[in-house]
Coordinates of N, CA and C in Angstrom, one line a residue:
M24 N 86.7 -21.2 -10.3 CA 86.7 -23.1 -10.8 C 86.4 -23.4 -12.0
L25 N 86.1 -24.7 -12.9 CA 86.0 -25.2 -13.1 C 86.3 -26.9 -13.2
I26 N 84.9 -27.9 -13.1 CA 84.9 -28.9 -12.8 C 84.5 -29.6 -14.0
F27 N 85.2 -29.8 -13.9 CA 84.8 -31.3 -15.8 C 84.4 -30.5 -16.7
G28 N 84.8 -29.4 -16.8 CA 83.8 -28.6 -18.2 C 82.5 -27.3 -17.1
C29 N 82.1 -27.6 -16.4 CA 81.1 -26.9 -15.9 C 81.8 -25.6 -14.8
G30 N 80.9 -24.3 -14.9 CA 81.0 -24.1 -14.3 C 80.4 -23.7 -13.1
S31 N 81.2 -23.5 -11.7 CA 80.6 -24.0 -10.1 C 79.2 -23.0 -10.0
K32 N 78.4 -22.9 -9.3 CA 77.4 -23.1 -7.9 C 77.4 -21.4 -8.3
T33 N 78.6 -20.4 -8.6 CA 78.6 -19.4 -7.8 C 78.8 -18.9 -9.1
D34 N 79.4 -19.7 -10.3 CA 79.3 -18.7 -12.2 C 77.9 -19.4 -12.0
I35 N 77.4 -19.8 -12.2 CA 75.6 -20.4 -12.8 C 74.4 -19.7 -12.3
A36 N 74.7 -19.9 -10.6 CA 74.1 -18.4 -10.4 C 75.0 -17.1 -10.7
V37 N 75.4 -16.5 -11.0 CA 75.5 -15.5 -11.6 C 75.7 -15.1 -12.6
K38 N 75.7 -15.9 -13.7 CA 75.1 -16.0 -15.0 C 73.3 -16.0 -15.3
K39 N 73.2 -16.7 -14.0 CA 71.3 -16.5 -14.2 C 70.5 -15.0 -13.8
Q40 N 71.4 -14.7 -13.0 CA 71.2 -13.7 -12.1 C 71.5 -12.5 -13.6
Q41 N 72.9 -12.7 -15.0 CA 72.9 -11.1 -15.4 C 72.1 -11.9 -16.2
E42 N 71.0 -12.8 -16.2 CA 70.3 -12.9 -17.7 C 68.5 -12.4 -16.8
R43 N 68.3 -12.7 -15.3 CA 67.2 -12.2 -15.2 C 67.8 -10.5 -15.1
E44 N 68.8 -9.9 -14.9 CA 68.5 -8.2 -14.9 C 68.5 -7.8 -16.1
S45 N 69.0 -8.8 -17.1 CA 69.0 -7.8 -19.1 C 67.5 -8.2 -19.0
F46 N 66.8 -9.7 -18.4 CA 65.5 -9.6 -19.0 C 64.4 -9.2 -18.7
I47 N 65.0 -7.9 -17.3 CA 64.1 -7.4 -17.1 C 64.6 -5.3 -17.8
K48 N 65.5 -5.1 -17.9 CA 66.6 -4.1 -18.6 C 65.7 -4.0 -19.9
W49 N 66.0 -5.3 -20.4 CA 64.7 -5.4 -22.4 C 63.3 -4.8 -22.5
S50 N 62.7 -5.7 -21.1 CA 61.0 -5.8 -21.1 C 60.3 -4.5 -20.6
A51 N 61.7 -3.1 -20.0 CA 61.1 -2.0 -19.7 C 61.6 -1.3 -20.7
E52 N 62.8 -1.4 -21.7 CA 62.6 -0.3 -22.6 C 61.5 -0.9 -23.4
S53 N 61.3 -2.5 -23.3 CA 60.2 -2.7 -25.0 C 58.6 -1.8 -24.7
Y54 N 59.0 -1.6 -23.1 CA 57.1 -0.9 -22.8 C 57.3 0.3 -23.0
Q55 N 58.3 0.8 -22.7 CA 58.6 2.0 -23.1 C 58.4 2.8 -24.1
N56 N 59.3 1.9 -24.5 CA 58.8 1.4 -26.9 C 57.5 2.3 -26.9
G57 N 56.4 1.5 -26.1 CA 54.7 1.4 -26.4 C 54.3 2.4 -26.2
I58 N 55.3 3.2 -25.5 CA 54.1 3.4 -24.0 C 53.7 4.9 -25.0
K59 N 55.6 5.4 -26.1 CA 56.2 6.8 -26.5 C 54.9 6.2 -28.4
I60 N 54.9 5.2 -28.4 CA 53.9 5.0 -29.4 C 52.9 5.8 -29.2
F61 N 52.7 5.5 -28.0 CA 50.5 5.1 -28.1 C 50.4 6.7 -27.4
Q62 N 51.7 7.8 -27.1 CA 51.4 8.7 -26.7 C 51.3 10.1 -28.0
E63 N 51.9 9.3 -28.7 CA 51.7 9.8 -30.4 C 51.2 9.7 -31.5
M64 N 49.9 8.4 -31.3 CA 49.1 7.5 -31.8 C 47.4 8.8 -31.3
D65 N 47.3 8.8 -32.9 CA 45.7 9.9 -32.7 C 44.5 7.9 -32.3
F66 N 44.0 7.9 -31.3 CA 43.7 6.5 -30.9 C 42.3 7.0 -31.8
S67 N 41.6 8.1 -31.9 CA 40.6 8.1 -32.9 C 40.6 7.4 -34.6
A68 N 42.0 7.9 -35.3 CA 42.6 6.9 -36.8 C 43.4 6.3 -36.2
P69 N 44.0 5.4 -35.4 CA 44.9 4.6 -35.3 C 45.8 3.5 -36.2
D70 N 47.0 3.7 -36.6 CA 47.7 3.0 -37.5 C 48.2 1.6 -36.8
K71 N 47.6 1.0 -38.5 CA 47.9 -0.8 -38.0 C 49.2 -0.7 -37.4
E72 N 49.5 -0.7 -38.3 CA 51.1 -0.5 -37.7 C 51.8 -0.6 -36.6
K73 N 52.1 0.9 -37.2 CA 52.3 1.7 -35.3 C 51.0 0.5 -34.1
A74 N 50.2 0.5 -34.1 CA 49.1 -0.5 -32.9 C 49.9 -2.2 -33.0
E75 N 50.4 -2.6 -33.9 CA 51.2 -4.1 -34.2 C 52.2 -3.6 -33.5
K76 N 53.1 -2.4 -33.7 CA 54.3 -2.5 -33.1 C 54.6 -2.4 -30.9
A77 N 52.7 -1.3 -31.3 CA 52.8 -1.4 -29.4 C 52.5 -2.5 -29.4
A78 N 51.0 -3.5 -29.5 CA 51.3 -4.2 -29.4 C 52.6 -5.5 -28.5
T79 N 53.5 -5.7 -29.5 CA 54.9 -6.0 -29.3 C 54.8 -5.9 -28.2
A80 N 55.3 -4.6 -28.7 CA 56.6 -3.9 -27.2 C 55.7 -4.3 -26.1
F81 N 54.3 -3.3 -25.9 CA 53.5 -4.1 -24.9 C 53.2 -6.0 -23.5
F82 N 53.5 -6.6 -25.7 CA 53.5 -8.0 -24.9 C 54.6 -8.7 -23.6
A83 N 55.6 -8.1 -23.8 CA 56.9 -7.8 -23.1 C 56.5 -7.7 -21.9
G84 N 56.0 -7.1 -21.2 CA 55.7 -7.2 -20.1 C 54.3 -8.1 -19.4
T85 N 54.0 -8.6 -20.5 CA 52.6 -9.1 -19.2 C 53.2 -10.9 -19.2
H86 N 52.4 -10.8 -18.4 CA 52.5 -12.5 -17.8 C 52.8 -14.3 -18.7
S87 N 52.1 -13.2 -19.6 CA 52.2 -14.7 -20.7 C 52.8 -14.2 -21.3
H88 N 54.3 -13.6 -22.1 CA 55.6 -13.8 -22.6 C 55.7 -13.8 -21.1
M89 N 56.2 -13.3 -19.8 CA 57.6 -14.0 -18.5 C 57.1 -15.5 -18.8
E90 N 55.7 -16.1 -19.4 CA 55.6 -17.7 -19.3 C 56.5 -18.7 -20.4
F91 N 56.1 -17.8 -21.9 CA 56.5 -17.8 -22.4 C 58.5 -18.2 -22.9
S92 N 59.0 -16.7 -21.5 CA 60.4 -16.6 -22.0 C 60.7 -17.6 -20.6
K93 N 60.4 -17.9 -20.4 CA 60.9 -19.0 -19.1 C 61.4 -18.0 -18.0
R94 N 60.6 -16.4 -17.6 CA 61.1 -15.7 -16.8 C 60.9 -15.4 -15.8
T95 N 59.6 -16.7 -15.2 CA 57.8 -16.4 -14.7 C 59.3 -16.0 -12.9
D96 N 60.6 -16.3 -12.8 CA 61.2 -15.8 -11.7 C 61.0 -13.7 -11.2
C97 N 61.1 -13.4 -12.2 CA 61.0 -12.2 -11.9 C 59.3 -11.2 -12.2
S98 N 58.4 -11.6 -12.5 CA 57.4 -11.3 -12.2 C 57.3 -10.0 -11.6
M99 N 57.9 -10.1 -10.5 CA 57.7 -8.5 -9.6 C 58.3 -7.1 -10.0
E100 N 58.9 -7.4 -10.8 CA 60.2 -6.6 -10.7 C 59.6 -6.0 -12.4
I101 N 59.6 -6.5 -13.2 CA 58.3 -6.6 -15.0 C 57.2 -6.2 -14.5
A102 N 56.0 -5.9 -13.7 CA 55.7 -5.5 -13.2 C 55.9 -3.6 -12.2
K103 N 57.2 -3.8 -11.6 CA 57.3 -2.5 -11.2 C 58.2 -1.9 -13.0
V104 N 58.1 -2.6 -13.6 CA 59.0 -2.0 -14.9 C 57.8 -1.3 -15.6
C105 N 56.8 -2.3 -15.8 CA 55.8 -2.2 -16.7 C 54.8 -2.8 -16.2
P106 N 54.2 -0.9 -15.6 CA 52.5 -1.2 -15.2 C 52.1 -0.9 -15.9
D107 N 50.3 -2.0 -16.5 CA 49.5 -2.3 -16.8 C 49.5 -2.8 -18.2
A108 N 51.1 -3.9 -18.5 CA 51.5 -3.7 -19.1 C 49.8 -4.4 -20.5
E109 N 49.8 -5.5 -19.2 CA 48.0 -6.6 -19.8 C 47.3 -5.6 -19.7
T110 N 46.7 -4.2 -19.2 CA 45.8 -3.7 -20.5 C 46.0 -2.9 -21.5
L111 N 47.6 -2.2 -21.5 CA 48.0 -1.5 -22.9 C 48.2 -3.0 -23.9
Y112 N 48.9 -3.4 -23.7 CA 48.6 -4.3 -24.6 C 47.1 -5.2 -25.8
Y113 N 46.5 -5.1 -24.0 CA 44.7 -5.1 -24.7 C 44.2 -4.5 -25.8
T114 N 44.3 -3.1 -25.3 CA 44.2 -1.7 -26.2 C 45.2 -2.1 -27.3
A115 N 46.2 -2.4 -27.7 CA 47.0 -2.0 -28.4 C 45.9 -2.9 -29.8
Q116 N 45.6 -4.0 -28.8 CA 45.8 -5.0 -30.1 C 43.9 -4.4 -30.9
C117 N 42.9 -3.1 -29.8 CA 41.8 -3.4 -30.3 C 42.4 -1.9 -31.7
L118 N 43.2 -1.2 -30.9 CA 43.9 0.0 -32.4 C 44.6 -0.3 -33.4
A119 N 44.5 -1.7 -33.0 CA 45.2 -2.8 -34.2 C 44.5 -3.1 -35.3
I120 N 43.1 -3.7 -34.4 CA 41.8 -4.4 -35.3 C 41.0 -3.2 -36.1
I121 N 41.1 -2.0 -35.3 CA 40.4 -0.9 -36.5 C 40.8 0.4 -37.0
G122 N 42.4 -0.2 -36.4 CA 43.4 0.3 -37.8 C 43.5 -0.4 -39.2
E123 N 42.9 -1.7 -39.3 CA 42.7 -2.1 -40.0 C 41.8 -2.4 -40.9
G124 N 40.0 -2.1 -40.1 CA 39.8 -2.0 -40.6 C 39.0 -0.4 -41.3
G125 N 39.3 0.6 -40.7 CA 38.8 2.3 -40.8 C 37.8 2.4 -40.1
S126 N 37.3 1.9 -38.9 CA 36.9 2.2 -37.8 C 36.0 1.1 -36.4
I127 N 35.4 2.1 -35.7 CA 35.0 1.3 -34.9 C 34.4 0.1 -35.9
E128 N 33.0 0.4 -35.7 CA 32.4 -0.5 -36.6 C 32.8 -1.8 -37.2
E129 N 33.1 -0.9 -38.0 CA 33.7 -1.7 -39.5 C 34.7 -3.0 -38.8
G130 N 35.3 -2.4 -37.4 CA 36.3 -3.3 -36.7 C 35.6 -4.5 -36.3
H131 N 34.1 -4.1 -35.4 CA 33.6 -5.2 -35.5 C 33.5 -6.6 -36.7
Y132 N 32.9 -6.1 -37.4 CA 33.0 -7.1 -38.5 C 34.1 -7.6 -39.3
L133 N 35.1 -7.2 -38.5 CA 36.3 -7.8 -39.3 C 37.0 -8.8 -38.3
K134 N 37.6 -9.2 -37.6 CA 37.0 -9.6 -37.0 C 36.7 -10.5 -35.7
D135 N 35.7 -10.9 -36.1 CA 33.9 -11.9 -35.8 C 34.8 -11.7 -34.2
G136 N 34.6 -10.4 -33.5 CA 34.5 -11.4 -32.1 C 36.3 -10.5 -31.2
M137 N 36.6 -10.6 -32.1 CA 38.4 -10.1 -31.6 C 38.3 -9.0 -30.5
L138 N 37.1 -7.7 -31.5 CA 36.8 -7.0 -30.9 C 36.4 -6.1 -29.9
I139 N 35.6 -6.7 -29.6 CA 34.5 -6.6 -28.3 C 35.8 -7.5 -26.9
Y140 N 36.0 -8.8 -27.2 CA 36.7 -9.5 -26.7 C 38.0 -8.9 -26.0
Y141 N 38.7 -7.7 -26.2 CA 39.4 -7.5 -26.0 C 39.0 -5.8 -25.7
A142 N 37.7 -4.8 -26.1 CA 38.1 -4.1 -24.8 C 37.3 -4.4 -24.0
E143 N 36.7 -5.8 -23.6 CA 35.9 -6.5 -22.3 C 37.4 -6.8 -21.7
L144 N 38.5 -7.1 -22.2 CA 39.7 -7.8 -21.4 C 40.0 -5.9 -20.0
I145 N 39.8 -5.1 -20.9 CA 40.3 -3.6 -20.2 C 39.9 -3.7 -18.8
P146 N 40.0 -3.2 -17.7 CA 39.1 -2.9 -16.2 C 38.3 -2.1 -17.0
E147 N 36.9 -2.2 -16.5 CA 36.2 -1.1 -16.3 C 36.7 0.1 -15.6
A148 N 37.2 -0.2 -14.1 CA 37.6 1.2 -13.2 C 39.2 1.7 -13.8
Y149 N 39.8 0.5 -15.1 CA 41.4 1.2 -15.2 C 41.8 3.2 -14.9
S150 N 42.9 2.9 -14.2 CA 42.9 4.6 -13.7 C 44.2 4.1 -13.5
G151 N 44.6 3.6 -14.7 CA 46.9 3.4 -15.1 C 46.9 4.2 -15.8
V152 N 47.8 4.3 -16.7 CA 49.0 4.5 -17.5 C 48.0 5.4 -18.4
M153 N 48.6 5.7 -19.3 CA 47.2 6.3 -20.3 C 45.9 6.1 -20.2
M154 N 45.5 7.1 -19.3 CA 44.2 6.2 -18.3 C 43.5 7.0 -19.6
D155 N 43.7 8.6 -19.5 CA 42.6 9.3 -20.8 C 42.6 8.9 -21.7
K156 N 43.2 8.0 -23.2 CA 43.2 7.7 -24.3 C 42.1 5.9 -23.6
V157 N 42.5 5.7 -22.6 CA 42.7 4.0 -23.3 C 40.6 4.3 -22.9
L158 N 40.8 4.6 -21.7 CA 39.2 4.5 -20.6 C 38.1 4.7 -22.0
P159 N 37.8 6.1 -23.0 CA 37.5 6.3 -24.3 C 36.7 5.1 -25.7
L160 N 38.4 4.1 -25.7 CA 38.2 4.3 -26.5 C 38.1 2.5 -26.1
R161 N 37.5 2.4 -24.6 CA 37.1 1.1 -23.9 C 35.4 0.8 -23.9
S162 N 35.2 2.4 -23.8 CA 33.9 2.8 -23.8 C 33.0 3.1 -24.9
E163 N 33.7 3.4 -26.2 CA 33.1 3.6 -27.8 C 32.7 2.7 -28.0
I164 N 34.1 1.5 -27.9 CA 33.8 0.2 -28.9 C 32.9 -0.6 -28.0
I165 N 32.9 -0.2 -26.9 CA 31.7 -1.4 -26.2 C 30.4 -0.3 -26.4
D166 N 30.4 0.6 -26.5 CA 28.9 1.7 -26.7 C 28.4 0.6 -28.2
I167 N 29.1 1.5 -29.1 CA 28.6 1.0 -31.3 C 28.4 -0.8 -30.5
Y168 N 29.2 -1.7 -30.4 CA 28.5 -3.0 -29.9 C 27.3 -2.9 -29.7
E169 N 27.0 -2.6 -28.1 CA 25.5 -2.6 -28.0 C 24.2 -2.5 -28.8
D170 N 25.7 -0.9 -29.8 CA 23.6 -0.2 -29.6 C 24.0 -0.6 -31.6
V171 N 24.8 -0.9 -31.4 CA 24.9 -1.1 -33.2 C 24.8 -2.4 -34.2
V172 N 25.6 -3.0 -33.9 CA 26.4 -3.9 -34.0 C 26.0 -4.7 -33.3
K173 N 25.5 -5.4 -32.3 CA 25.0 -6.7 -30.9 C 23.1 -6.8 -32.1
P174 N 22.4 -5.7 -32.1 CA 21.2 -5.5 -33.0 C 21.0 -5.7 -34.2
Q175 N 22.2 -6.0 -35.2 CA 22.4 -6.0 -36.3 C 22.3 -6.9 -36.2
K176 N 23.5 -8.4 -35.7 CA 23.8 -9.6 -35.4 C 22.0 -10.2 -35.3
V177 N 21.2 -9.8 -33.7 CA 20.3 -10.2 -33.4 C 19.4 -10.0 -34.8
A178 N 19.3 -9.4 -35.5 CA 18.3 -9.2 -36.9 C 18.8 -10.1 -38.0
K179 N 19.6 -10.0 -38.2 CA 20.8 -11.2 -38.8 C 20.0 -12.0 -38.4
E180 N 20.5 -13.2 -37.3 CA 19.3 -14.1 -36.9 C 18.4 -14.6 -36.8
A181 N 18.0 -13.7 -36.9 CA 16.0 -13.5 -37.4 C 15.5 -13.7 -38.8
R182 N 16.5 -13.5 -39.3 CA 15.8 -13.5 -40.5 C 16.5 -14.5 -41.6
R183 N 17.9 -15.2 -40.7 CA 18.0 -16.5 -41.1 C 17.3 -17.4 -40.9
K184 N 16.5 -17.4 -39.4 CA 15.9 -19.1 -39.3 C 14.0 -18.5 -39.5
K185 N 13.8 -17.0 -39.6 CA 12.9 -16.9 -40.5 C 13.2 -17.6 -42.0
M186 N 13.8 -17.3 -42.7 CA 14.1 -17.8 -44.5 C 14.3 -19.7 -44.1
Q187 N 14.7 -19.8 -43.3 CA 14.8 -21.7 -42.9 C 14.1 -22.1 -41.9
A188 N 12.9 -21.2 -41.8 CA 11.3 -22.2 -41.1 C 10.6 -22.5 -42.4
E189 N 11.0 -21.2 -43.5 CA 9.5 -21.4 -44.7 C 10.6 -22.5 -45.2
Y190 N 11.6 -22.2 -45.4 CA 12.9 -24.1 -46.5 C 12.3 -24.8 -45.7
N191 N 12.0 -24.9 -45.1 CA 12.1 -25.8 -43.9 C 10.2 -26.5 -44.9
R192 N 9.0 -25.5 -44.4 CA 7.5 -26.1 -44.4 C 7.1 -26.1 -45.8
T193 N 7.8 -25.4 -47.1 CA 8.1 -26.6 -48.5 C 8.7 -26.3 -49.3
Y194 N 9.8 -27.5 -47.5 CA 10.7 -28.4 -48.6 C 9.6 -29.9 -49.7
S195 N 8.7 -30.7 -49.0 CA 8.0 -31.4 -49.5 C 6.7 -30.3 -50.7
E196 N 6.1 -29.8 -50.3 CA 5.9 -29.4 -51.2 C 6.3 -29.6 -52.6
R197 N 8.0 -28.5 -52.5 CA 8.9 -28.1 -54.0 C 9.5 -28.8 -54.6
V198 N 9.9 -30.1 -53.8 CA 10.2 -31.9 -53.5 C 9.2 -32.6 -54.8
A199 N 7.6 -32.9 -54.6 CA 6.3 -33.5 -54.6 C 6.7 -32.8 -56.1
K200 N 6.2 -31.2 -56.7 CA 6.1 -30.5 -57.7 C 8.0 -30.8 -58.7
Q201 N 8.4 -30.9 -58.5 CA 9.6 -30.6 -59.3 C 9.5 -33.0 -60.0
A202 N 8.6 -33.5 -59.5 CA 9.0 -34.8 -59.7 C 7.4 -34.6 -60.8
D203 N 6.9 -33.9 -60.2 CA 5.7 -34.1 -61.5 C 5.9 -33.5 -62.4
D204 N 7.0 -32.8 -62.6 CA 7.1 -31.7 -63.8 C 8.3 -32.1 -64.2
D205 N 9.0 -32.6 -64.1 CA 11.2 -33.4 -64.0 C 10.5 -34.5 -65.0
P206 N 10.8 -35.5 -65.6 CA 11.0 -36.5 -65.7 C 12.7 -36.8 -65.7
Y207 N 13.4 -35.9 -64.7 CA 14.2 -36.9 -64.3 C 13.9 -37.8 -63.3
Y208 N 12.9 -37.1 -62.7 CA 12.8 -37.8 -61.0 C 11.9 -38.7 -61.2
D209 N 10.7 -38.5 -63.0 CA 10.2 -39.9 -62.9 C 11.5 -41.5 -63.2
E210 N 11.1 -42.5 -62.4 CA 12.1 -44.0 -62.6 C 11.4 -44.1 -63.8
E211 N 9.8 -44.2 -64.0 CA 9.5 -45.3 -64.6 C 8.9 -45.0 -66.8
Y212 N 9.7 -43.2 -66.1 CA 9.7 -42.4 -67.4 C 11.1 -42.9 -68.6
Y213 N 12.0 -43.1 -67.9 CA 12.8 -44.6 -67.9 C 12.6 -45.8 -68.1
A214 N 12.8 -46.3 -67.1 CA 12.4 -47.8 -66.9 C 11.8 -48.0 -68.2
E215 N 11.0 -47.6 -69.3 CA 10.0 -47.2 -70.6 C 10.8 -47.9 -71.3
G216 N 12.7 -46.9 -71.7 CA 13.4 -47.9 -72.5 C 13.8 -46.0 -73.4
Y217 N 12.6 -44.6 -72.8 CA 13.4 -43.7 -74.1 C 14.7 -42.6 -73.6
F218 N 15.2 -44.0 -73.2 CA 17.0 -43.0 -72.8 C 18.4 -43.5 -72.4
E219 N 18.9 -43.1 -73.0 CA 19.5 -43.5 -73.0 C 20.9 -42.8 -71.8
E220 N 22.0 -43.6 -71.1 CA 22.8 -42.5 -70.2 C 24.1 -42.8 -71.0
D221 N 24.2 -42.0 -71.3 CA 26.0 -41.2 -71.9 C 26.7 -39.9 -70.9
Y222 N 27.7 -40.2 -70.7 CA 28.2 -38.5 -70.4 C 28.8 -37.2 -71.5
D223 N 29.3 -35.9 -71.0 CA 29.2 -35.1 -71.2 C 30.1 -34.5 -70.8
Y224 N 31.1 -33.3 -71.8 CA 31.6 -32.4 -71.1 C 31.8 -31.9 -70.8
D225 N 31.0 -30.7 -70.6 CA 30.4 -29.2 -70.7 C 30.2 -29.0 -68.5
G226 N 29.5 -29.5 -68.5 CA 29.4 -29.7 -66.7 C 28.0 -29.9 -65.7
Y227 N 27.3 -29.6 -67.3 CA 25.9 -30.4 -67.2 C 24.8 -31.6 -67.6
R228 N 23.9 -31.6 -67.3 CA 23.3 -32.9 -67.4 C 22.3 -32.5 -68.5
V229 N 22.0 -33.0 -69.6 CA 21.3 -32.2 -70.5 C 20.0 -34.3 -71.0
E230 N 19.0 -33.7 -70.7 CA 18.2 -34.5 -70.5 C 17.1 -34.2 -72.1
K231 N 16.9 -34.5 -73.1 CA 16.1 -34.3 -74.3 C 14.8 -36.0 -74.4
G232 N 13.1 -34.9 -73.9 CA 12.4 -36.5 -74.5 C 10.8 -35.1 -74.5
A233 N 9.8 -36.2 -75.1 CA 8.5 -34.8 -75.8 C 9.0 -34.0 -76.6
G234 N 10.1 -33.4 -77.6 CA 11.2 -32.8 -77.6 C 11.1 -31.3 -77.1
K235 N 11.5 -31.6 -76.2 CA 12.0 -30.8 -75.2 C 13.2 -30.9 -74.5
G236 N 14.6 -29.9 -74.4 CA 15.4 -30.3 -74.0 C 15.7 -29.3 -72.1
R237 N 16.5 -30.7 -71.1 CA 16.4 -30.3 -70.3 C 16.9 -30.0 -69.5
E238 N 17.7 -29.2 -69.3 CA 19.1 -29.0 -68.5 C 19.2 -29.3 -66.9
H239 N 20.4 -30.0 -66.8 CA 20.2 -30.5 -64.6 C 21.6 -29.5 -64.2
P240 N 21.7 -28.7 -62.7 CA 23.4 -28.0 -63.5 C 24.4 -29.6 -62.5
R241 N 25.2 -29.8 -62.0 CA 25.1 -30.4 -62.7 C 25.6 -30.9 -60.5
Q242 N 25.4 -33.3 -60.5 CA 24.7 -33.7 -59.7 C 26.4 -33.7 -59.0
S243 N 26.3 -33.3 -56.9 CA 27.0 -33.9 -56.3 C 27.4 -35.4 -55.6
G244 N 28.6 -36.2 -55.7 CA 28.4 -37.8 -56.3 C 29.7 -38.7 -57.5
G245 N 29.5 -37.3 -58.2 CA 30.1 -38.4 -59.9 C 30.2 -36.9 -61.0
G246 N 30.8 -37.5 -61.8 CA 30.2 -37.5 -63.1 C 28.7 -36.9 -64.2
T247 N 28.7 -35.5 -64.5 CA 28.2 -35.5 -65.0 C 27.6 -36.5 -66.4
R248 N 25.7 -36.4 -66.4 CA 25.6 -37.5 -67.4 C 24.6 -36.3 -68.8
R249 N 24.2 -37.3 -69.3 CA 23.4 -36.2 -70.6 C 22.4 -37.6 -71.2
W250 N 21.2 -37.4 -71.3 CA 20.3 -38.6 -71.4 C 20.0 -38.2 -72.7
R251 N 20.2 -39.0 -73.6 CA 19.7 -38.2 -75.5 C 18.9 -39.3 -76.0
N252 N 17.9 -38.8 -76.6 CA 16.7 -39.7 -76.7 C 16.8 -40.1 -78.1
I253 N 16.5 -41.2 -77.2 CA 16.7 -42.7 -78.4 C 15.0 -43.6 -78.9
N254 N 15.2 -44.0 -80.8 CA 13.8 -44.6 -80.3 C 13.9 -45.5 -79.6
P255 N 12.7 -45.9 -79.6 CA 12.3 -46.9 -78.0 C 12.4 -48.6 -79.2
D256 N 12.2 -48.3 -80.9 CA 12.0 -50.1 -81.5 C 13.6 -50.1 -81.0
M257 N 15.4 -49.3 -80.7 CA 16.4 -50.2 -80.8 C 16.7 -51.0 -79.8
L258 N 15.4 -50.6 -78.5 CA 16.3 -51.4 -76.9 C 15.6 -53.0 -77.3
R259 N 14.6 -52.6 -78.8 CA 13.7 -54.1 -77.9 C 14.4 -55.8 -79.1

């Protein structure tokens, strides 16, 4: 029975139930496709494209996907047909990063922390589907991060701080020496009228004075200038 072009309450309820069942069926099929990819994949040398396909397949059973699809009304049914979808999705993301970098160590640097991020989302006591492949991968990612990657990052940061401290310590000395050696930094030198300002096309400021040519890299904040040596009598 139709009323003003709309279905009856019963028709609407039936349609919603059909959509719900269709979503659950689709999620289950997608999940099984992901499992098949995992079963055939070598976790020690993962294929990036296959890992990305698995991640997409498992995402269909995650809570984030259900919220995205507005199907949170069937979360219990999805959990039954897609067990551990969240964990397998994180695992697939790890495999995709490793596959792109070529190794776990390279994968750590490739995505700037994303590999260890996904690995730590995998429960340490995970005992679900594919645990015989998932847990060793998780352990290896975390071990390499703690034993190799993290110490390298700490050492690199220590070197950076040391270089910055040395730069800060010698900054005033360098500026003072530069002012003594270079007439460009001496306002009185120009105030005497020995130079005139001009612009050059070659990207460098050239200063000539006292028989010497001096070149300075382009300065920020405008065009380049060239100072040409002229006769002081011409300025009088």
